[in-house]
mmCIF file of C-alpha atoms in Angstrom:
data_model
loop_
_atom_site.group_PDB
_atom_site.id
_atom_site.type_symbol
_atom_site.label_atom_id
_atom_site.label_comp_id
_atom_site.label_asym_id
_atom_site.label_seq_id
_atom_site.Cartn_x
_atom_site.Cartn_y
_atom_site.Cartn_z
ATOM 1 C CA UNK A 1 -22.922 -4.119 11.567
ATOM 2 C CA UNK A 2 -21.129 -5.145 8.378
ATOM 3 C CA UNK A 3 -23.118 -6.841 5.646
ATOM 4 C CA UNK A 4 -21.893 -9.943 3.804
ATOM 5 C CA UNK A 5 -21.112 -9.372 0.119
ATOM 6 C CA UNK A 6 -21.120 -13.128 -0.587
ATOM 7 C CA UNK A 7 -22.469 -16.182 1.213
ATOM 8 C CA UNK A 8 -21.696 -19.847 0.710
ATOM 9 C CA UNK A 9 -19.667 -22.617 2.301
ATOM 10 C CA UNK A 10 -15.983 -23.290 2.844
ATOM 11 C CA UNK A 11 -15.041 -26.922 2.346
ATOM 12 C CA UNK A 12 -11.862 -28.875 3.053
ATOM 13 C CA UNK A 13 -12.054 -32.602 2.516
ATOM 14 C CA UNK A 14 -15.547 -33.654 3.561
ATOM 15 C CA UNK A 15 -15.828 -30.878 6.156
ATOM 16 C CA UNK A 16 -17.907 -27.813 5.286
ATOM 17 C CA UNK A 17 -18.831 -24.581 7.074
ATOM 18 C CA UNK A 18 -21.432 -22.003 5.948
ATOM 19 C CA UNK A 19 -19.770 -18.571 5.876
ATOM 20 C CA UNK A 20 -20.214 -14.985 4.802
ATOM 21 C CA UNK A 21 -17.590 -12.820 3.077
ATOM 22 C CA UNK A 22 -16.996 -9.260 4.338
ATOM 23 C CA UNK A 23 -14.759 -6.456 3.094
ATOM 24 C CA UNK A 24 -11.763 -5.972 5.389
ATOM 25 C CA UNK A 25 -10.761 -2.428 4.434
ATOM 26 C CA UNK A 26 -12.275 1.017 3.883
ATOM 27 C CA UNK A 27 -11.296 3.631 1.312
ATOM 28 C CA UNK A 28 -10.717 6.984 3.011
ATOM 29 C CA UNK A 29 -9.507 8.762 -0.110
ATOM 30 C CA UNK A 30 -10.691 12.358 -0.375
ATOM 31 C CA UNK A 31 -12.911 12.664 -3.460
ATOM 32 C CA UNK A 32 -13.454 15.825 -5.492
ATOM 33 C CA UNK A 33 -16.239 16.819 -7.918
ATOM 34 C CA UNK A 34 -15.373 18.264 -11.317
ATOM 35 C CA UNK A 35 -16.521 21.871 -11.742
ATOM 36 C CA UNK A 36 -16.260 24.424 -14.531
ATOM 37 C CA UNK A 37 -13.636 26.971 -13.541
ATOM 38 C CA UNK A 38 -15.155 30.146 -12.097
ATOM 39 C CA UNK A 39 -18.501 28.495 -11.379
ATOM 40 C CA UNK A 40 -20.100 25.905 -9.093
ATOM 41 C CA UNK A 41 -21.451 23.982 -12.096
ATOM 42 C CA UNK A 42 -20.836 20.229 -11.958
ATOM 43 C CA UNK A 43 -19.313 18.499 -14.972
ATOM 44 C CA UNK A 44 -21.000 15.292 -16.126
ATOM 45 C CA UNK A 45 -19.546 12.612 -18.369
ATOM 46 C CA UNK A 46 -21.569 11.613 -21.415
ATOM 47 C CA UNK A 47 -21.389 8.645 -23.767
ATOM 48 C CA UNK A 48 -20.839 10.249 -27.146
ATOM 49 C CA UNK A 49 -20.451 8.753 -30.618
ATOM 50 C CA UNK A 50 -16.945 9.909 -31.586
ATOM 51 C CA UNK A 51 -17.924 10.131 -35.282
ATOM 52 C CA UNK A 52 -21.234 12.010 -34.992
ATOM 53 C CA UNK A 53 -20.645 13.760 -31.664
ATOM 54 C CA UNK A 54 -24.151 12.787 -30.523
ATOM 55 C CA UNK A 55 -24.951 11.234 -27.152
ATOM 56 C CA UNK A 56 -25.812 7.504 -27.244
ATOM 57 C CA UNK A 57 -28.399 5.841 -25.029
ATOM 58 C CA UNK A 58 -27.095 3.093 -22.718
ATOM 59 C CA UNK A 59 -29.399 0.515 -24.360
ATOM 60 C CA UNK A 60 -27.760 1.131 -27.726
ATOM 61 C CA UNK A 61 -24.236 0.402 -26.482
ATOM 62 C CA UNK A 62 -22.649 -2.997 -27.112
ATOM 63 C CA UNK A 63 -19.154 -4.316 -26.441
ATOM 64 C CA UNK A 64 -16.697 -4.719 -29.289
ATOM 65 C CA UNK A 65 -13.317 -6.472 -29.331
ATOM 66 C CA UNK A 66 -10.886 -5.038 -31.884
ATOM 67 C CA UNK A 67 -9.296 -7.834 -33.920
ATOM 68 C CA UNK A 68 -7.728 -5.505 -36.485
ATOM 69 C CA UNK A 69 -7.498 -1.748 -36.929
ATOM 70 C CA UNK A 70 -11.076 -0.505 -37.189
ATOM 71 C CA UNK A 71 -12.465 -4.073 -37.311
ATOM 72 C CA UNK A 72 -14.456 -5.312 -34.316
ATOM 73 C CA UNK A 73 -16.230 -8.433 -33.163
ATOM 74 C CA UNK A 74 -19.450 -7.228 -31.484
ATOM 75 C CA UNK A 75 -20.595 -9.088 -28.366
ATOM 76 C CA UNK A 76 -24.078 -8.526 -26.914
ATOM 77 C CA UNK A 77 -24.501 -8.264 -23.113
ATOM 78 C CA UNK A 78 -26.723 -11.363 -23.014
ATOM 79 C CA UNK A 79 -24.037 -13.388 -24.826
ATOM 80 C CA UNK A 80 -21.590 -12.575 -22.048
ATOM 81 C CA UNK A 81 -24.233 -13.506 -19.477
ATOM 82 C CA UNK A 82 -24.748 -16.895 -21.163
ATOM 83 C CA UNK A 83 -21.082 -17.901 -20.836
ATOM 84 C CA UNK A 84 -20.388 -16.224 -17.467
ATOM 85 C CA UNK A 85 -19.778 -18.638 -14.596
ATOM 86 C CA UNK A 86 -22.749 -19.016 -12.304
ATOM 87 C CA UNK A 87 -22.650 -17.667 -8.788
ATOM 88 C CA UNK A 88 -20.366 -19.900 -6.774
ATOM 89 C CA UNK A 89 -21.787 -21.391 -3.590
ATOM 90 C CA UNK A 90 -18.536 -22.967 -2.472
ATOM 91 C CA UNK A 91 -14.985 -22.018 -1.595
ATOM 92 C CA UNK A 92 -13.507 -25.462 -2.059
ATOM 93 C CA UNK A 93 -9.961 -25.671 -0.693
ATOM 94 C CA UNK A 94 -8.018 -27.888 -3.086
ATOM 95 C CA UNK A 95 -4.484 -27.398 -1.701
ATOM 96 C CA UNK A 96 -2.669 -26.190 1.384
ATOM 97 C CA UNK A 97 0.609 -24.342 0.888
ATOM 98 C CA UNK A 98 3.234 -22.866 3.176
ATOM 99 C CA UNK A 99 2.613 -19.137 3.591
ATOM 100 C CA UNK A 100 6.278 -18.296 2.982
ATOM 101 C CA UNK A 101 5.986 -19.759 -0.519
ATOM 102 C CA UNK A 102 3.453 -17.144 -1.641
ATOM 103 C CA UNK A 103 5.171 -14.077 -3.076
ATOM 104 C CA UNK A 104 3.380 -10.964 -1.702
ATOM 105 C CA UNK A 105 3.126 -9.599 -5.258
ATOM 106 C CA UNK A 106 0.329 -12.139 -5.850
ATOM 107 C CA UNK A 107 -1.898 -10.755 -3.069
ATOM 108 C CA UNK A 108 -4.723 -8.482 -4.214
ATOM 109 C CA UNK A 109 -7.748 -7.680 -2.001
ATOM 110 C CA UNK A 110 -8.428 -8.802 1.564
ATOM 111 C CA UNK A 111 -11.728 -10.043 3.012
ATOM 112 C CA UNK A 112 -12.856 -11.438 6.340
ATOM 113 C CA UNK A 113 -14.779 -14.706 6.523
ATOM 114 C CA UNK A 114 -17.230 -15.328 9.366
ATOM 115 C CA UNK A 115 -19.485 -18.293 10.218
ATOM 116 C CA UNK A 116 -23.174 -17.845 9.349
ATOM 117 C CA UNK A 117 -24.602 -18.797 12.728
ATOM 118 C CA UNK A 118 -23.393 -19.810 16.197
ATOM 119 C CA UNK A 119 -23.931 -23.473 15.376
ATOM 120 C CA UNK A 120 -21.084 -23.287 12.845
ATOM 121 C CA UNK A 121 -18.495 -21.556 15.040
ATOM 122 C CA UNK A 122 -16.885 -24.816 16.214
ATOM 123 C CA UNK A 123 -16.154 -26.027 12.676
ATOM 124 C CA UNK A 124 -15.001 -22.513 11.755
ATOM 125 C CA UNK A 125 -12.604 -22.323 14.709
ATOM 126 C CA UNK A 126 -11.276 -25.802 13.946
ATOM 127 C CA UNK A 127 -10.232 -24.711 10.442
ATOM 128 C CA UNK A 128 -8.783 -21.419 11.734
ATOM 129 C CA UNK A 129 -6.770 -23.114 14.482
ATOM 130 C CA UNK A 130 -5.482 -25.832 12.139
ATOM 131 C CA UNK A 131 -4.314 -23.271 9.556
ATOM 132 C CA UNK A 132 -2.642 -21.183 12.269
ATOM 133 C CA UNK A 133 -0.863 -24.192 13.783
ATOM 134 C CA UNK A 134 0.333 -25.433 10.395
ATOM 135 C CA UNK A 135 1.178 -21.888 9.197
ATOM 136 C CA UNK A 136 -0.381 -22.763 5.876
ATOM 137 C CA UNK A 137 -2.932 -21.177 3.564
ATOM 138 C CA UNK A 138 -5.777 -22.955 1.844
ATOM 139 C CA UNK A 139 -5.820 -22.334 -1.923
ATOM 140 C CA UNK A 140 -9.232 -22.232 -3.576
ATOM 141 C CA UNK A 141 -11.186 -20.677 -6.439
ATOM 142 C CA UNK A 142 -14.693 -19.253 -6.269
ATOM 143 C CA UNK A 143 -16.977 -17.003 -8.312
ATOM 144 C CA UNK A 144 -18.337 -13.658 -7.135
ATOM 145 C CA UNK A 145 -20.244 -11.114 -9.237
ATOM 146 C CA UNK A 146 -19.587 -12.969 -12.467
ATOM 147 C CA UNK A 147 -15.839 -13.230 -11.998
ATOM 148 C CA UNK A 148 -13.702 -16.162 -10.931
ATOM 149 C CA UNK A 149 -11.045 -15.589 -8.267
ATOM 150 C CA UNK A 150 -7.992 -17.453 -7.113
ATOM 151 C CA UNK A 151 -7.795 -17.115 -3.336
ATOM 152 C CA UNK A 152 -5.696 -17.908 -0.283
ATOM 153 C CA UNK A 153 -7.500 -18.607 2.990
ATOM 154 C CA UNK A 154 -5.292 -17.966 6.020
ATOM 155 C CA UNK A 155 -5.675 -17.652 9.779
ATOM 156 C CA UNK A 156 -5.345 -14.561 11.944
ATOM 157 C CA UNK A 157 -5.663 -14.402 15.740
ATOM 158 C CA UNK A 158 -9.473 -14.685 15.825
ATOM 159 C CA UNK A 159 -10.647 -14.728 12.239
ATOM 160 C CA UNK A 160 -10.185 -16.401 8.877
ATOM 161 C CA UNK A 161 -8.918 -14.062 6.181
ATOM 162 C CA UNK A 162 -9.506 -14.622 2.484
ATOM 163 C CA UNK A 163 -7.161 -12.859 0.088
ATOM 164 C CA UNK A 164 -7.768 -12.805 -3.628
ATOM 165 C CA UNK A 165 -4.655 -13.547 -5.651
ATOM 166 C CA UNK A 166 -3.473 -12.428 -9.049
ATOM 167 C CA UNK A 167 -3.318 -15.189 -11.623
ATOM 168 C CA UNK A 168 0.212 -16.136 -12.622
ATOM 169 C CA UNK A 169 0.014 -14.504 -16.066
ATOM 170 C CA UNK A 170 -1.041 -11.203 -14.447
ATOM 171 C CA UNK A 171 2.241 -10.773 -12.556
ATOM 172 C CA UNK A 172 4.901 -8.959 -14.537
ATOM 173 C CA UNK A 173 8.498 -10.158 -14.709
ATOM 174 C CA UNK A 174 10.688 -7.293 -13.370
ATOM 175 C CA UNK A 175 13.687 -8.579 -15.329
ATOM 176 C CA UNK A 176 11.791 -8.000 -18.573
ATOM 177 C CA UNK A 177 9.713 -4.951 -17.637
ATOM 178 C CA UNK A 178 12.094 -2.664 -15.738
ATOM 179 C CA UNK A 179 14.682 -0.547 -17.593
ATOM 180 C CA UNK A 180 17.424 -0.601 -14.940
ATOM 181 C CA UNK A 181 18.307 -3.270 -12.362
ATOM 182 C CA UNK A 182 21.637 -4.037 -10.607
ATOM 183 C CA UNK A 183 23.919 -6.213 -12.719
ATOM 184 C CA UNK A 184 25.098 -8.186 -9.680
ATOM 185 C CA UNK A 185 24.643 -8.654 -5.948
ATOM 186 C CA UNK A 186 26.155 -6.313 -3.359
ATOM 187 C CA UNK A 187 29.378 -7.876 -2.116
ATOM 188 C CA UNK A 188 30.304 -8.113 1.544
ATOM 189 C CA UNK A 189 32.061 -4.924 2.580
ATOM 190 C CA UNK A 190 32.005 -1.962 4.945
ATOM 191 C CA UNK A 191 29.128 -0.280 3.121
ATOM 192 C CA UNK A 192 26.917 -3.355 3.405
ATOM 193 C CA UNK A 193 27.854 -3.786 7.073
ATOM 194 C CA UNK A 194 26.912 -0.170 7.777
ATOM 195 C CA UNK A 195 23.643 -0.551 5.867
ATOM 196 C CA UNK A 196 22.823 -3.580 8.027
ATOM 197 C CA UNK A 197 23.661 -1.600 11.170
ATOM 198 C CA UNK A 198 21.327 1.168 10.008
ATOM 199 C CA UNK A 199 18.505 -1.319 9.419
ATOM 200 C CA UNK A 200 19.143 -2.805 12.863
ATOM 201 C CA UNK A 201 19.138 0.656 14.490
ATOM 202 C CA UNK A 202 15.799 1.521 12.881
ATOM 203 C CA UNK A 203 14.179 -1.874 13.547
ATOM 204 C CA UNK A 204 11.146 -2.013 15.833
ATOM 205 C CA UNK A 205 7.886 -3.892 16.368
ATOM 206 C CA UNK A 206 5.225 -3.548 13.678
ATOM 207 C CA UNK A 207 2.565 -1.122 14.877
ATOM 208 C CA UNK A 208 0.204 0.049 12.094
ATOM 209 C CA UNK A 209 -1.181 2.829 14.308
ATOM 210 C CA UNK A 210 2.148 4.674 14.002
ATOM 211 C CA UNK A 211 1.600 5.346 10.318
ATOM 212 C CA UNK A 212 -0.889 7.765 8.805
ATOM 213 C CA UNK A 213 -1.870 8.974 5.359
ATOM 214 C CA UNK A 214 -0.134 12.339 5.710
ATOM 215 C CA UNK A 215 -0.994 13.319 2.147
ATOM 216 C CA UNK A 216 -4.725 13.007 2.797
ATOM 217 C CA UNK A 217 -4.285 15.047 5.986
ATOM 218 C CA UNK A 218 -2.396 17.697 4.013
ATOM 219 C CA UNK A 219 -5.119 17.825 1.350
ATOM 220 C CA UNK A 220 -7.773 18.336 4.039
ATOM 221 C CA UNK A 221 -5.652 21.127 5.572
ATOM 222 C CA UNK A 222 -5.309 22.697 2.116
ATOM 223 C CA UNK A 223 -9.081 22.655 1.603
ATOM 224 C CA UNK A 224 -9.663 24.112 5.081
ATOM 225 C CA UNK A 225 -6.998 26.806 4.613
ATOM 226 C CA UNK A 226 -8.423 27.869 1.240
ATOM 227 C CA UNK A 227 -11.947 27.950 2.671
ATOM 228 C CA UNK A 228 -10.732 30.229 5.485
ATOM 229 C CA UNK A 229 -8.535 32.369 3.220
ATOM 230 C CA UNK A 230 -5.322 31.337 4.972
ATOM 231 C CA UNK A 231 -1.794 31.148 3.530
ATOM 232 C CA UNK A 232 -0.922 27.849 1.830
ATOM 233 C CA UNK A 233 2.240 26.131 3.114
ATOM 234 C CA UNK A 234 4.387 24.680 0.325
ATOM 235 C CA UNK A 235 5.763 21.174 0.916
ATOM 236 C CA UNK A 236 9.494 20.689 1.315
ATOM 237 C CA UNK A 237 11.572 19.789 -1.708
ATOM 238 C CA UNK A 238 12.480 16.117 -2.241
ATOM 239 C CA UNK A 239 15.978 15.045 -1.115
ATOM 240 C CA UNK A 240 18.763 14.874 -3.671
ATOM 241 C CA UNK A 241 19.887 11.436 -4.844
ATOM 242 C CA UNK A 242 22.873 9.892 -3.055
ATOM 243 C CA UNK A 243 25.806 9.281 -5.390
ATOM 244 C CA UNK A 244 28.425 6.561 -4.971
ATOM 245 C CA UNK A 245 31.088 9.039 -3.799
ATOM 246 C CA UNK A 246 28.925 10.290 -0.911
ATOM 247 C CA UNK A 247 27.425 6.896 -0.018
ATOM 248 C CA UNK A 248 29.763 6.096 2.887
ATOM 249 C CA UNK A 249 29.324 9.560 4.400
ATOM 250 C CA UNK A 250 25.556 9.286 4.017
ATOM 251 C CA UNK A 251 25.567 5.928 5.831
ATOM 252 C CA UNK A 252 27.735 7.295 8.649
ATOM 253 C CA UNK A 253 25.503 10.365 9.087
ATOM 254 C CA UNK A 254 22.406 8.169 9.019
ATOM 255 C CA UNK A 255 23.797 5.919 11.754
ATOM 256 C CA UNK A 256 24.641 8.973 13.842
ATOM 257 C CA UNK A 257 21.119 10.354 13.420
ATOM 258 C CA UNK A 258 19.576 6.945 14.219
ATOM 259 C CA UNK A 259 21.434 6.774 17.528
ATOM 260 C CA UNK A 260 24.865 5.508 16.644
ATOM 261 C CA UNK A 261 23.668 2.124 15.488
ATOM 262 C CA UNK A 262 22.463 1.003 18.927
ATOM 263 C CA UNK A 263 20.170 -1.990 18.787
ATOM 264 C CA UNK A 264 16.476 -1.567 19.536
ATOM 265 C CA UNK A 265 14.278 -4.345 20.911
ATOM 266 C CA UNK A 266 13.283 -6.530 17.995
ATOM 267 C CA UNK A 267 9.850 -7.848 17.283
ATOM 268 C CA UNK A 268 8.897 -11.313 18.444
ATOM 269 C CA UNK A 269 9.669 -13.676 15.549
ATOM 270 C CA UNK A 270 6.557 -14.710 13.644
ATOM 271 C CA UNK A 271 6.132 -16.616 10.453
ATOM 272 C CA UNK A 272 4.767 -14.344 7.754
ATOM 273 C CA UNK A 273 4.412 -14.507 4.005
ATOM 274 C CA UNK A 274 7.712 -13.756 2.290
ATOM 275 C CA UNK A 275 8.659 -13.612 -1.388
ATOM 276 C CA UNK A 276 9.166 -17.050 -2.874
ATOM 277 C CA UNK A 277 11.938 -17.841 -5.319
ATOM 278 C CA UNK A 278 9.643 -18.884 -8.170
ATOM 279 C CA UNK A 279 11.931 -17.353 -10.736
ATOM 280 C CA UNK A 280 15.193 -15.555 -10.198
ATOM 281 C CA UNK A 281 14.029 -12.621 -12.292
ATOM 282 C CA UNK A 282 10.980 -11.981 -10.068
ATOM 283 C CA UNK A 283 13.062 -11.172 -7.011
ATOM 284 C CA UNK A 284 12.911 -7.440 -6.535
ATOM 285 C CA UNK A 285 16.141 -5.659 -5.609
ATOM 286 C CA UNK A 286 16.386 -4.523 -1.985
ATOM 287 C CA UNK A 287 15.200 -1.015 -1.332
ATOM 288 C CA UNK A 288 17.431 1.309 0.617
ATOM 289 C CA UNK A 289 16.007 4.422 2.213
ATOM 290 C CA UNK A 290 17.751 7.619 1.229
ATOM 291 C CA UNK A 291 19.800 9.043 4.064
ATOM 292 C CA UNK A 292 20.423 12.690 4.659
ATOM 293 C CA UNK A 293 23.997 13.805 4.110
ATOM 294 C CA UNK A 294 23.735 16.755 6.426
ATOM 295 C CA UNK A 295 25.572 16.450 9.700
ATOM 296 C CA UNK A 296 23.909 16.657 13.088
ATOM 297 C CA UNK A 297 24.556 20.138 14.403
ATOM 298 C CA UNK A 298 24.340 21.698 17.826
ATOM 299 C CA UNK A 299 21.266 23.707 18.681
ATOM 300 C CA UNK A 300 21.257 27.471 18.904
ATOM 301 C CA UNK A 301 22.601 28.094 15.386
ATOM 302 C CA UNK A 302 22.347 31.739 14.392
ATOM 303 C CA UNK A 303 19.593 32.867 12.067
ATOM 304 C CA UNK A 304 22.167 34.303 9.675
ATOM 305 C CA UNK A 305 23.681 30.853 9.112
ATOM 306 C CA UNK A 306 20.284 29.219 8.775
ATOM 307 C CA UNK A 307 19.096 31.806 6.237
ATOM 308 C CA UNK A 308 21.694 30.451 3.812
ATOM 309 C CA UNK A 309 20.178 26.965 3.823
ATOM 310 C CA UNK A 310 17.409 25.644 1.579
ATOM 311 C CA UNK A 311 14.100 24.517 3.061
ATOM 312 C CA UNK A 312 15.123 20.890 2.471
ATOM 313 C CA UNK A 313 18.332 21.361 4.489
ATOM 314 C CA UNK A 314 16.397 23.137 7.223
ATOM 315 C CA UNK A 315 13.873 20.300 7.352
ATOM 316 C CA UNK A 316 16.684 17.726 7.587
ATOM 317 C CA UNK A 317 18.145 19.565 10.582
ATOM 318 C CA UNK A 318 14.718 19.822 12.169
ATOM 319 C CA UNK A 319 14.344 16.065 11.704
ATOM 320 C CA UNK A 320 17.700 15.431 13.377
ATOM 321 C CA UNK A 321 16.686 17.629 16.327
ATOM 322 C CA UNK A 322 13.195 16.075 16.476
ATOM 323 C CA UNK A 323 11.464 19.451 16.184
ATOM 324 C CA UNK A 324 7.715 18.874 16.783
ATOM 325 C CA UNK A 325 5.384 19.830 13.929
ATOM 326 C CA UNK A 326 8.247 20.361 11.469
ATOM 327 C CA UNK A 327 6.396 18.842 8.516
ATOM 328 C CA UNK A 328 3.819 21.673 8.619
ATOM 329 C CA UNK A 329 6.283 24.530 9.110
ATOM 330 C CA UNK A 330 7.187 27.161 6.561
ATOM 331 C CA UNK A 331 10.830 27.998 5.865
ATOM 332 C CA UNK A 332 10.775 30.949 8.282
ATOM 333 C CA UNK A 333 9.154 28.856 10.996
ATOM 334 C CA UNK A 334 11.861 26.203 10.593
ATOM 335 C CA UNK A 335 14.567 28.879 10.932
ATOM 336 C CA UNK A 336 12.906 30.274 14.052
ATOM 337 C CA UNK A 337 12.618 26.824 15.648
ATOM 338 C CA UNK A 338 16.200 25.807 14.839
ATOM 339 C CA UNK A 339 17.720 29.051 16.094
ATOM 340 C CA UNK A 340 15.803 28.925 19.367
ATOM 341 C CA UNK A 341 16.295 26.823 22.523
ATOM 342 C CA UNK A 342 16.768 23.074 22.210
ATOM 343 C CA UNK A 343 13.483 21.225 21.721
ATOM 344 C CA UNK A 344 12.513 18.191 23.691
ATOM 345 C CA UNK A 345 12.630 15.127 21.455
ATOM 346 C CA UNK A 346 9.289 13.980 20.179
ATOM 347 C CA UNK A 347 8.420 10.300 20.424
ATOM 348 C CA UNK A 348 6.417 10.290 17.200
ATOM 349 C CA UNK A 349 7.671 11.480 13.822
ATOM 350 C CA UNK A 350 6.302 14.741 12.452
#
């Protein structure tokens, strides 16, 4: 059973509901220890005076803010405690906004909110249902662990979700920060029409279970292979960038690979948070997936022809032919699979 990391009340108007705050996600990142090469000795970090080289006790460390080169204003821990906001007992919703007006770049961490007792479930469900019906989010601030947060409280199917938001001055302006952006919008033309067809051909319902952290899986396989003394499989090379001259051919080949641009059943329309037009410069340019320029070939290609291709080209052909397990294959295994009988198409990507 999950444990609440914060407890208090949610209020809107004169209505209040005691709730608990719970983390909504887990970190499954594979963590490594630092060791000295050639040994099993752990490496520990120490707090060292950079002038004397001597280790400093934690009680002798204070915080300093540099106001000029080499000149600091020293702040004691208790001074920070004196001005820190007290623990907030209330998530007081001050405004309700349309979800589509919140640019996703503002979203930070996600938490679940649950009522603290069966006697509060009716009030809780009333707020959840009202937010869902209105498709709005409640905007509120609260304090947790000595830090103040701006938050958006929104409704999911059975639960209230609280998402911390970045403050406005924390969000960078892409027009000022990024070195290269398109000078103008893409005009209506054959290339744009084909790009839209490709998007339509690859459109499907959102199903998060289809996607996996393949890098973490690969790292675990690497660790297992090294532990068992097995050969390490090198990942395929990244695809080459598509230039303007080859763009039309790349789009045509992509449509062919995707099934000729045939429409797939689209997801049931649902109102979700979309980027808001707060400032023109904060609209990110559309991202286009790189498409392979290699043509779809018939199966049964001779090994001699395949030996001339790079591993990237072999992988692209294996992708077109839906060869199962292609992402884990070596170059020779790809050649063997592509030169053999036609494989049955796999429903899930390798």
